[in-house]
Structures are given as structure tokens and as C-alpha cells.
XYZ file of C-alpha atoms in Angstrom:
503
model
C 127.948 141.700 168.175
C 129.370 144.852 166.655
C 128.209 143.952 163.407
C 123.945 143.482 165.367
C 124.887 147.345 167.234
C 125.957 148.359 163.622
C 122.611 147.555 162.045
C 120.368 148.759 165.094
C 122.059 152.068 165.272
C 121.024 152.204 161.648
C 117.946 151.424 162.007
C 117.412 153.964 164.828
C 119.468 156.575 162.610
C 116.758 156.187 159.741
C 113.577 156.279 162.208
C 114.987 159.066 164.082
C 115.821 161.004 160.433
C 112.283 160.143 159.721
C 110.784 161.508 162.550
C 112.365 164.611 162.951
C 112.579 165.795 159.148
C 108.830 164.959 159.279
C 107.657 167.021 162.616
C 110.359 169.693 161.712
C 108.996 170.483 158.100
C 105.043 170.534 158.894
C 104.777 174.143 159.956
C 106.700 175.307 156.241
C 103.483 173.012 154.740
C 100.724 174.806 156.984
C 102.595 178.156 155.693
C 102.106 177.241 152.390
C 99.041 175.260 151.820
C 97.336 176.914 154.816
C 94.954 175.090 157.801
C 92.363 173.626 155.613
C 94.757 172.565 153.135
C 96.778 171.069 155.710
C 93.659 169.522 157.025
C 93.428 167.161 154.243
C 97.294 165.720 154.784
C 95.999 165.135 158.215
C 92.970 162.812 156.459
C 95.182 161.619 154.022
C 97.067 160.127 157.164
C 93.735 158.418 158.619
C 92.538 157.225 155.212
C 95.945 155.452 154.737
C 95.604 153.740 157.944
C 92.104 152.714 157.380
C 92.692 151.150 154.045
C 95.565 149.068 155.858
C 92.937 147.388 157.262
C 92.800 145.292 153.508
C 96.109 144.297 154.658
C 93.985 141.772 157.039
C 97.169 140.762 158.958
C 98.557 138.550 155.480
C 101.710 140.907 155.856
C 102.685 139.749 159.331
C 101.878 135.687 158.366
C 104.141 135.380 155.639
C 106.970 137.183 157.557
C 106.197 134.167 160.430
C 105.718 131.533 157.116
C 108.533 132.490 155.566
C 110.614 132.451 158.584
C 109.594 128.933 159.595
C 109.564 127.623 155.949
C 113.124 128.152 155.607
C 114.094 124.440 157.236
C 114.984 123.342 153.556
C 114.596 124.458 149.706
C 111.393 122.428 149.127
C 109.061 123.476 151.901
C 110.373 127.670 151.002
C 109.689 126.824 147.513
C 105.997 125.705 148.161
C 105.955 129.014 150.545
C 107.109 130.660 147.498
C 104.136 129.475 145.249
C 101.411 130.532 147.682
C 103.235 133.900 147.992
C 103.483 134.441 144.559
C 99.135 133.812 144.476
C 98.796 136.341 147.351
C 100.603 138.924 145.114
C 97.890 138.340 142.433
C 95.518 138.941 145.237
C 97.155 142.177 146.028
C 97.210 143.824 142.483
C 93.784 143.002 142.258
C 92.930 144.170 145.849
C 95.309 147.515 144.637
C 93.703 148.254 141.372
C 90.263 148.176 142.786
C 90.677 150.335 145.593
C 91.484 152.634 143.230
C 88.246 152.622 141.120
C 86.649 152.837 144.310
C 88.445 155.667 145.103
C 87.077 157.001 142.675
C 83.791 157.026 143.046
C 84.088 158.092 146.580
C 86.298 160.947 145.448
C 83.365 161.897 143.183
C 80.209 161.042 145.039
C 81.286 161.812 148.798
C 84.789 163.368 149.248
C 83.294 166.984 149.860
C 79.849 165.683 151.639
C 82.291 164.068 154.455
C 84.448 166.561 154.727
C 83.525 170.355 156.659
C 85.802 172.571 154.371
C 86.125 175.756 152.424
C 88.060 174.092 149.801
C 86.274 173.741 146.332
C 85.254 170.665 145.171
C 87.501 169.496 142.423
C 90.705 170.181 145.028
C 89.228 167.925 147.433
C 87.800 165.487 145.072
C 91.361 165.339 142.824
C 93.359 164.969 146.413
C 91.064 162.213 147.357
C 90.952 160.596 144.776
C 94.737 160.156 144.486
C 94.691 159.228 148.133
C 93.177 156.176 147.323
C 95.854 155.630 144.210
C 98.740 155.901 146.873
C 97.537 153.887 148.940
C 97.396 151.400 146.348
C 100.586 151.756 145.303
C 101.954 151.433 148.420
C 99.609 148.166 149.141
C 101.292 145.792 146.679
C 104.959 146.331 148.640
C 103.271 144.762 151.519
C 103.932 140.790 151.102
C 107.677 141.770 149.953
C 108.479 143.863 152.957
C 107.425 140.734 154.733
C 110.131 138.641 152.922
C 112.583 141.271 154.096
C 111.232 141.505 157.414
C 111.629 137.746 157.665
C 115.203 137.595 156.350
C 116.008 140.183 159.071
C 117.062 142.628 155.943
C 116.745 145.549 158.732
C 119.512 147.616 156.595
C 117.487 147.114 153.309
C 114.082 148.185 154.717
C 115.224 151.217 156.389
C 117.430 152.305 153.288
C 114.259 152.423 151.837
C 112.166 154.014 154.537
C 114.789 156.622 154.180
C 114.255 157.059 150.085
C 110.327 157.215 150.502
C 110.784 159.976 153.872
C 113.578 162.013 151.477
C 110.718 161.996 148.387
C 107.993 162.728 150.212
C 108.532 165.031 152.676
C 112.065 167.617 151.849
C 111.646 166.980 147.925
C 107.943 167.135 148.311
C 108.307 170.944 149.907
C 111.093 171.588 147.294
C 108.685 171.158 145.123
C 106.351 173.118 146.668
C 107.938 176.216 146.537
C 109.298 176.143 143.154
C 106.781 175.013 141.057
C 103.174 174.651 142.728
C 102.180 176.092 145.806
C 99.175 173.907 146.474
C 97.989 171.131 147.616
C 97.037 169.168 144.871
C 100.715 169.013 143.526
C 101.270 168.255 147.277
C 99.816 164.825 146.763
C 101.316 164.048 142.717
C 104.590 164.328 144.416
C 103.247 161.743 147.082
C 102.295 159.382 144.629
C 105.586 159.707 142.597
C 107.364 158.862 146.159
C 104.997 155.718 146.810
C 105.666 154.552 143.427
C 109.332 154.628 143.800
C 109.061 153.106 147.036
C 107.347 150.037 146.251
C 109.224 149.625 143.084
C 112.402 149.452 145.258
C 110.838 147.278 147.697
C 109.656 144.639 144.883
C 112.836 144.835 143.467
C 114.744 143.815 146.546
C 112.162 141.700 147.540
C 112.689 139.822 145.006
C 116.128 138.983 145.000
C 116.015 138.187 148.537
C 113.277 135.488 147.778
C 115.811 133.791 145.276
C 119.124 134.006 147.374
C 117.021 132.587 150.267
C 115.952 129.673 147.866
C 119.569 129.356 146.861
C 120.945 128.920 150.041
C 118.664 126.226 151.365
C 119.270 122.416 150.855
C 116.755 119.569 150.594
C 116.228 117.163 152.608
C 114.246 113.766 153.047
C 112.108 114.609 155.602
C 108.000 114.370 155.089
C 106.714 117.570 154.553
C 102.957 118.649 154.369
C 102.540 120.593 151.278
C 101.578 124.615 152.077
C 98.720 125.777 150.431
C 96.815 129.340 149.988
C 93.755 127.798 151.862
C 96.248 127.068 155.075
C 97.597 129.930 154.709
C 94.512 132.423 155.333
C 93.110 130.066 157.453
C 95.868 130.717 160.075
C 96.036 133.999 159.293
C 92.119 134.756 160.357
C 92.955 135.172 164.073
C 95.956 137.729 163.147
C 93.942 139.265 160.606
C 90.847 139.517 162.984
C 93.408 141.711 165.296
C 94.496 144.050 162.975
C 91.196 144.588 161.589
C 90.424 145.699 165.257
C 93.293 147.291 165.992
C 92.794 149.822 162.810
C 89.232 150.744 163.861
C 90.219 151.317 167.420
C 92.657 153.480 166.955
C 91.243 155.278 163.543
C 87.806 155.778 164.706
C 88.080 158.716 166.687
C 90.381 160.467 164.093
C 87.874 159.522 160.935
C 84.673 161.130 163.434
C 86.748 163.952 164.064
C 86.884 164.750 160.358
C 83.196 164.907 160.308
C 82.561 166.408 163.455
C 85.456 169.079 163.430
C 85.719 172.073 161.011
C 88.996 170.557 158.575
C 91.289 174.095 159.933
C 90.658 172.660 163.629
C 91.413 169.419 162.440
C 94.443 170.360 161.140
C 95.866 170.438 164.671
C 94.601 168.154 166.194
C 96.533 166.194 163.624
C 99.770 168.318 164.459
C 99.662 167.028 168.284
C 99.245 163.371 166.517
C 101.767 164.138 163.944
C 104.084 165.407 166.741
C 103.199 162.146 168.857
C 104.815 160.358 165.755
C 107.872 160.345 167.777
C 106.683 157.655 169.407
C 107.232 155.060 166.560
C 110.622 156.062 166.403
C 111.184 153.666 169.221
C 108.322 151.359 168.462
C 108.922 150.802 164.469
C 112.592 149.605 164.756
C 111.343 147.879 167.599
C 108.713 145.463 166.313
C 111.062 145.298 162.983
C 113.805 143.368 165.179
C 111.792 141.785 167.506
C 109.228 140.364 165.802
C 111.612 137.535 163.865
C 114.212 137.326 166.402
C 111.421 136.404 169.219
C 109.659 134.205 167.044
C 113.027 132.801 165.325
C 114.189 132.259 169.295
C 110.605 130.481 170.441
C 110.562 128.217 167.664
C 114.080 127.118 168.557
C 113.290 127.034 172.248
C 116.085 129.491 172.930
C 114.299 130.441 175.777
C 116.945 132.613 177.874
C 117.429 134.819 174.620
C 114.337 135.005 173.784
C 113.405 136.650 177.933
C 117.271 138.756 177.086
C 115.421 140.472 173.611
C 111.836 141.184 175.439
C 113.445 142.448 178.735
C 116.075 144.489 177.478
C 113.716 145.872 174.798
C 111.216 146.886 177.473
C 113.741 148.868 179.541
C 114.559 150.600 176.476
C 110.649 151.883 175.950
C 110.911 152.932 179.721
C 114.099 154.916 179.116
C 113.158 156.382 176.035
C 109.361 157.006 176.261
C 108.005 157.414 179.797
C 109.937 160.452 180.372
C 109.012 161.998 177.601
C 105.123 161.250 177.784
C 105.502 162.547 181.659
C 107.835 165.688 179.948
C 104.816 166.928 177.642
C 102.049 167.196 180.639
C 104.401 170.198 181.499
C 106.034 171.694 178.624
C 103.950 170.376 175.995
C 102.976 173.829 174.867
C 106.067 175.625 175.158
C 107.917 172.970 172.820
C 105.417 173.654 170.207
C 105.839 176.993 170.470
C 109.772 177.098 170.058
C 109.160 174.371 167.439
C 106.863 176.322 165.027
C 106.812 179.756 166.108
C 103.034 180.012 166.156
C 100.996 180.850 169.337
C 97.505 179.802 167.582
C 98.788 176.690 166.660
C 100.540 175.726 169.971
C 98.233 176.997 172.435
C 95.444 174.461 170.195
C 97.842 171.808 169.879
C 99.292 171.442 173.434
C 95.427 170.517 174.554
C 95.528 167.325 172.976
C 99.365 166.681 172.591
C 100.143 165.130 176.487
C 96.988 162.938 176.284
C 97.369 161.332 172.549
C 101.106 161.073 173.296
C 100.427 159.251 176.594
C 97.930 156.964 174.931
C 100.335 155.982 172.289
C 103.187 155.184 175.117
C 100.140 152.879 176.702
C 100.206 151.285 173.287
C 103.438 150.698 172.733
C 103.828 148.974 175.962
C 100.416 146.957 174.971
C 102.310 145.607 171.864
C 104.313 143.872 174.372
C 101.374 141.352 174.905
C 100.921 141.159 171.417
C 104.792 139.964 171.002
C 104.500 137.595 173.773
C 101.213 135.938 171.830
C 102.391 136.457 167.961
C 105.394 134.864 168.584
C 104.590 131.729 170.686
C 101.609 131.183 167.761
C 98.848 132.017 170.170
C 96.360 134.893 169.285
C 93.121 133.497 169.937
C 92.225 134.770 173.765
C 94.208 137.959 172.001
C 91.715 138.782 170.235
C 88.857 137.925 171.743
C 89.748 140.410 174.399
C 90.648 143.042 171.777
C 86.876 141.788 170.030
C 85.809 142.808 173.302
C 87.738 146.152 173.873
C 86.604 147.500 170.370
C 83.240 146.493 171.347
C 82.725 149.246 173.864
C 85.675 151.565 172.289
C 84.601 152.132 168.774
C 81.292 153.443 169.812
C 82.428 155.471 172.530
C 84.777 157.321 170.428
C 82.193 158.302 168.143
C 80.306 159.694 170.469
C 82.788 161.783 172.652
C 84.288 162.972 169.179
C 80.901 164.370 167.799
C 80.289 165.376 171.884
C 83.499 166.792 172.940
C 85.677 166.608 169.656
C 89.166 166.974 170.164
C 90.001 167.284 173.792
C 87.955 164.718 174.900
C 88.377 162.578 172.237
C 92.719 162.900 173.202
C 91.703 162.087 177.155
C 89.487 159.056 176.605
C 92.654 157.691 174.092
C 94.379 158.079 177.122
C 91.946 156.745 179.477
C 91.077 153.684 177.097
C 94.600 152.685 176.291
C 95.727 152.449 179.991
C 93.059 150.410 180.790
C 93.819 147.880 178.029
C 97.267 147.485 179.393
C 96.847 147.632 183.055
C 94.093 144.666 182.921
C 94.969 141.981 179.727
C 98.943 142.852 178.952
C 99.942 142.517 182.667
C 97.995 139.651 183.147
C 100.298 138.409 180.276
C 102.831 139.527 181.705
C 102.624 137.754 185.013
C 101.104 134.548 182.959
C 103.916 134.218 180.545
C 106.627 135.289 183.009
C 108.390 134.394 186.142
C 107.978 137.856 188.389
C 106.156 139.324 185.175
C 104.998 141.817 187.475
C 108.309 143.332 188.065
C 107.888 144.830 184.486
C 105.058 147.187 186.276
C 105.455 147.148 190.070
C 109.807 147.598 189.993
C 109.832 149.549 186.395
C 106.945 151.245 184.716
C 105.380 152.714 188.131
C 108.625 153.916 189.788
C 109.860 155.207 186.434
C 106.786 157.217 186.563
C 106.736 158.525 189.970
C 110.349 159.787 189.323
C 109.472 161.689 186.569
C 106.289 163.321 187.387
C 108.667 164.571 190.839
C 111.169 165.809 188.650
C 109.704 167.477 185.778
C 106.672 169.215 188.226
C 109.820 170.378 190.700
C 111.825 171.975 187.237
C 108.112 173.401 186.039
C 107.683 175.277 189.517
C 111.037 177.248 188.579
C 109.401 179.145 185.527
C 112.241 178.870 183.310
C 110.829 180.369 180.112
C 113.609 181.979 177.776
C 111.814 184.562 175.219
C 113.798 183.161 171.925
C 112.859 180.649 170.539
C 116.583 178.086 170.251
C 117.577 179.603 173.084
C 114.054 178.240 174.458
C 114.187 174.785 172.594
C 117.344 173.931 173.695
C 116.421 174.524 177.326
C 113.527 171.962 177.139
C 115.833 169.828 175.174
C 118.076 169.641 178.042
C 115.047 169.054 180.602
C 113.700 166.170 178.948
C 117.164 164.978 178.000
C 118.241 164.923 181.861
C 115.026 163.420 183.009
C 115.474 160.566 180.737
C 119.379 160.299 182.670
C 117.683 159.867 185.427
C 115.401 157.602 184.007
C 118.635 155.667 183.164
C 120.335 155.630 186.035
C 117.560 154.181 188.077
C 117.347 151.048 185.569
C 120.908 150.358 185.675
C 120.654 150.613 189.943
C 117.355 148.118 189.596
C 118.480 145.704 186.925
C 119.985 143.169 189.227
C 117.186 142.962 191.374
C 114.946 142.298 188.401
C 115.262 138.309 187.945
C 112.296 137.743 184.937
C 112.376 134.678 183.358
C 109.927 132.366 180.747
C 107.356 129.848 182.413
C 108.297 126.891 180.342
C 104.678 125.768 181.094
C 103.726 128.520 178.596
C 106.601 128.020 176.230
């Protein structure tokens, strides 16, 4: 047990490192690069989460294959010979994204994008956007052999090399050598390329000590091919697919619709709003083979234990906070980067995207519940269904209303997703599944929105700066004690358990 707190608290030590070096240093980048500059980090962040969508969900299969492959040496090695053709796939996936790249760099980089930057910084930037991202791409299938060897300490050692590279090093850099941004992104693709080196490295001597350690045995097994291998991984791929134009949509028609030096902060507030994968990361990193590990083992009790206890900690950690930024949002970012442009833009768009992204988190829920019980089909037909009506929308209220409406409808969109399919999940998939909403997430809610408007009405608003940060430090900090307290009053009245029917 001390040994499991050991490894979470170090996985929470790395995200939180992450998270923090990365919101802290982004004014020092604006100071040097500038807006529009800064602009193009922010569409460096969307085009990296668009391309994941070549990923097609193959990374989150094998971590499931390889997991349930491991019953003896013969059915991981044949798991080993399909992974070792998806690699192939991947290099060739990698090295033509970045002829395409390219192209686009050269052809429609600077026609996209509404900026006073010359051409050849915006096509040169681009164009080693799409290198990164290729660099990056081929780590994919071995961080899913980590992932499925539970080799939390490994992957967050290096999450923590690739953060150190590419953000303090990067603005190291920066200000000794080349203030601009085109050296901005050769440091980035130094970082990537370290990081996936590292991450094939390990990867691969995790494959072999897995091998190693598992026995034969005589039981039949049916041979694992490539072919069975996509073919399951169609309805997972299908989601993610989704999933990335969902929630990229709006950002990628803001590019075009917004001038690149508004842009720029928009993508602060979703920068700043970041945070929220501090908890949601780690989260989905030890849940995701532990829940599946405990279904396919019909350890039902520990399996309810993980996804219970890992909800209260969202409601803990997140609510408050999401609640906190309706009412201080813009006098954190102004204690944070010391710029009253910047703030008074940001905080219009902060609350809602940060709110949305709490709705999502709680939304991945439902997708935990179906990924690891091997059920994704009426998953994504409603998420087929949601993108249907989302994708469009988005465009339009970004090219209509650009960033403030495009932040509220987030809002709007995500809550509506998870108050209508996740807690029908919830309550399908669950004994008293409702008590996750009607005895936690509501109440939770109610208490916070009391207690943050009653501190707000007392206009506490210290003129420097720390003196200023640490106040709303404190604020937030005892609203989330609060928070706290009422869970550990309500726990024992909260009796959830798995409907076997479902399991």
C-alpha cells in the first residue's frame, strides 16, 4: 500500500510540476516573442491535437491487448509480432505527415492564418510543427506497453524530461541565444526527439522483461493477428476520431476567424485551464489498466473502490476550483502575469472553457465504465451523434461570436453530454449510480457557489500582486476544505455498487 501511495504521489508530483512550470512561464514567452508570435504556440497546440487524430485509438488497444495477452509467453509473443507491424505503420504514418507538412507549410500556412508575421516565420514554424508531431507520433504504441505494465514511475520520469526541455530550457534558450520564435520551435523538436527516444528505449525493455517473465502453457490459443487487431480497435478509434474534432473544432475556426494576437489569449485561458489534466492525466494513467485489469478478473468490489474513490477525488479537486474562477478568474490572472490587457481578455473565456473541461473530465467517467468492460459501441454512436450537431455549431458561433461565445457554448455543450448519456451510465452500470450526481456533484456545487459568492461580496482585493495571489490561493484552497469535509460527512451514506447484470 505504501509502495501504490509512493508511486501516485509521484505521479501527481510530475503532473502538478508540469502544470505549473508550464502556466507560470507563458507570460516570460508573450514578453519575448510577443502576441502574434505567441499566437502560433497557441496553434501549434491545436495542430498537435488534431494530428492525434492519426493515432485512431491503436494507442489505447494495445495497452488493453497487451494487458490481456499477458496470460502466458506465447499468446504476448504473438501480441508482440502484431505490435512490432503497427510500429512499421507508425514510421510510415510519421514520415509522411511530415512531407505533408510540408506542403501545407508552403502552400497554406500564411493563407489560414490572420497574422502580421512574414511568411517564411510562419511557414518554417509550421512546417516543423508537423515534424514534431511526428516525432512524437512513433512513441505512441510504446507508451502503451508502459501504460499496460502499469510503469506509472517510468512514464512520468519522462513526462518530466520532455516538460524540463521544452518549456524552462526552451526559454533559457530563448534569452541567450535567439529571441524568436522560430528557435522557439528547433528547441521543441530537439525535446520531442529526446522524448520519444527515451520512451522507445524503455519501451523496449519492458516488452522483453514482460516476455521473460511469462510461462507457457497448454492451453488452445487463437493466434492474434494485425487484421483482429484494427478490427476491434474501429469502435475505439471511431471515438477518438470524434472526440478530437469536438473538442478541436472551435479552437482550429478560431484561428481563422480571430486576428492570431486575440488568439493568443484565448489560448492563455485554455492554457491556464490545463490545470485541469493535472487531475485527469494521472487519472486515466492508473485507472485505465487497473479497471480493466480488475473487470477482466471479475474483481468487482475493487474495481466500484478505484471508480468511486477516484470520482470523489475530481469533486474535491476540480469543482471548487471551476466554481472559484466564475469569481476571481480575472484577478488570478492578473496577480499571475502582471498584465491588465491580457487578464481583463483572458478572464472572459477562462470560467467557461475551464467549466467545460471539468464537464469533461467527469464525462470520461462513462468512457471508463465502457472501455473497460469492452463495450464502446452505444458509446459512440451517441458521441457520432453529439459531434453531429457540435462540430457545426462551433463553427458557426466561432466565426459569429468568436471567443466568448465559442468558451460558453463549450460549456453549454459539455454539460449536456454528461447530464443526459454519462448519468444514464451511471445509474445503468451502478447500484444508486445516481448518488454520484444527486448526493455529490450537485451539493458539492451548491456549497461552493454559497461560499465563494459570500467571500466575493467582501471585496478583498490586495494592490500587490503575492500579497494578492496568495489571498486567492487561500480562498480556493479553503473552499476545496470544505469541499472535503462534506465528502468525508457523506461517504457512509453513499452505498454504490456494480450491477453484476452489466458486469
Amino acid at each position: 500500500m505504501k509502495k501504490q501511495l509512493k508511486i501516485v504521489s509521484y505521479v501527481y508530483s510530475v503532473r502538478i510540476y508540469t502544470a505549473l512550470i508550464s502556466i507560470f512561464l507563458i507570460p516570460y514567452i508573450i514578453k519575448i516573442v510577443g502576441y502574434d508570435s505567441y499566437g502560433l504556440v497557441g496553434f501549434y497546440a491545436i495542430l498537435m491535437a488534431c494530428l492525434n487524430i492519426l493515432d485512431a485509438g491503436i494507442g489505447g488497444v494495445l495497452a488493453r491487448q497487451a494487458i490481456v495477452s499477458r496470460e502466458s509467453r506465447q499468446s504476448f509473443i504473438e501480441f508482440t509480432a502484431v505490435f512490432n507491424k503497427v510500429i512499421k505503420i507508425f514510421i510510415f504514418i510519421g514520415v509522411s505527415v511530415s512531407i505533408i507538412g510540408a506542403i501545407f507549410a508552403h502552400q497554406y500556412s500564411k493563407t489560414w492564418l490572420n497574422t502580421s508575421l512574414s511568411d517564411e516565420e510562419v511557414q518554417f514554424c509550421t512546417l516543423l510543427m508537423f515534424c514534431i508531431f511526428a516525432v512524437r507520433y512513433i512513441q505512441g504504441p510504446y507508451r502503451s506497453i508502459l501504460l499496460s505494465n502499469e510503469s506509472q514511475v517510468a512514464i512520468s520520469t519522462i513526462n518530466f524530461v520532455y516538460i524540463t526541455l521544452s518549456q524552462p530550457v526552451t526559454l533559457m534558450f530563448l534569452l541567450y541565444f535567439r529571441q524568436d520564435i522560430k528557435f522557439y520551435f528547433i528547441v521543441q523538436f530537439m525535446a520531442a526527439a529526446i522524448n520519444t527516444l527515451l520512451t522507445v528505449v524503455y519501451g523496449e525493455y519492458i516488452k522483453k522483461k514482460i516476455a521473460l517473465s511469462l510461462v507457457d502453457n497448454n492451453k488452445l490459443e487463437s493466434k492474434i493477428s494485425i487484421k483482429v487487431i484494427f478490427l476491434f480497435a474501429l469502435q475505439l478509434s471511431t471515438l477518438s476520431i470524434l472526440w478530437i474534432i469536438v473538442n478541436q473544432s472551435d479552437k482550429l475556426a478560431l484561428t481563422k476567424f480571430m486576428q492570431l494576437s486575440e488568439y493568443a489569449k484565448y489560448s492563455v485561458a485554455v492554457s491556464v485551464s490545463a490545470i485541469i489534466f493535472v487531475i485527469s492525466d494521472p487519472l486515466n494513467q492508473i485507472l485505465l489498466p487497473r479497471l480493466t485489469r480488475s473487470y477482466t478478473e471479475r474483481n468487482y468490489e475493487t474495481y466500484t473502490k478505484y471508480f468511486t474513490y477516484a470520482y470523489y477525488f475530481v469533486c474535491l479537486c476540480l469543482v471548487p476550483l471551476a466554481i472559484f474562477l466564475f469569481f476571481f478568474s480575472q484577478s488570478l490572472l492578473l496577480a499571475w502575469s502582471g498584465d491588465y490587457e491580457l487578464a481583463a481578455s483572458a478572464s472572459r473565456y477562462l470560467p467557461w472553457i475551464f467549466l467545460g473541461g471539468v464537464f469533461g473530465v467527469f464525462s470520461n467517467f462513462c468512457f471508463l465504465l465502457r472501455y473497460s468492460s469492452g463495450d464502446l459501441r452505444n458509446h459512440t454512436l451517441v458521441y457520432l451523434l453529439f459531434s453531429v450537431f457540435v462540430v457545426p455549431a462551433n463553427i458557426y458561433i466561432a466565426n459569429k461570436y468568436h471567443g466568448v461565445g465559442t468558451s460558453i457554448f463549450f460549456c453549454i455543450s459539455s454539460a449536456t453530454l454528461f447530464f443526459s448519456w454519462s448519468v444514464y451510465n451511471f445509474n445503468k452500470y451502478f447500484v444508486s449510480g445516481l448518488d454520484f450526481i444527486v448526493k455529490l456533484l450537485i451539493p458539492v456545487s451548491l456549497i461552493c457557489c454559497g461560499y465563494f459568492s459570500f467571500i466575493n461580496s467582501l471585496k478583498i482585493e490586495p494592490s500587490d500582486r503575492l500579497i494578492s495571489f496568495i489571498v486567492l490561493f487561500g480562498i480556493g484552497f479553503s473552499g476545496s476544505v470544505i469541499v472535503a469535509f462534506y465528502i468525508f460527512l457523506i461517504r457512509k451514506k453513499i452505498n454504490i455498487k456494480l450491477r453484476l447484470k452489466n458486469a
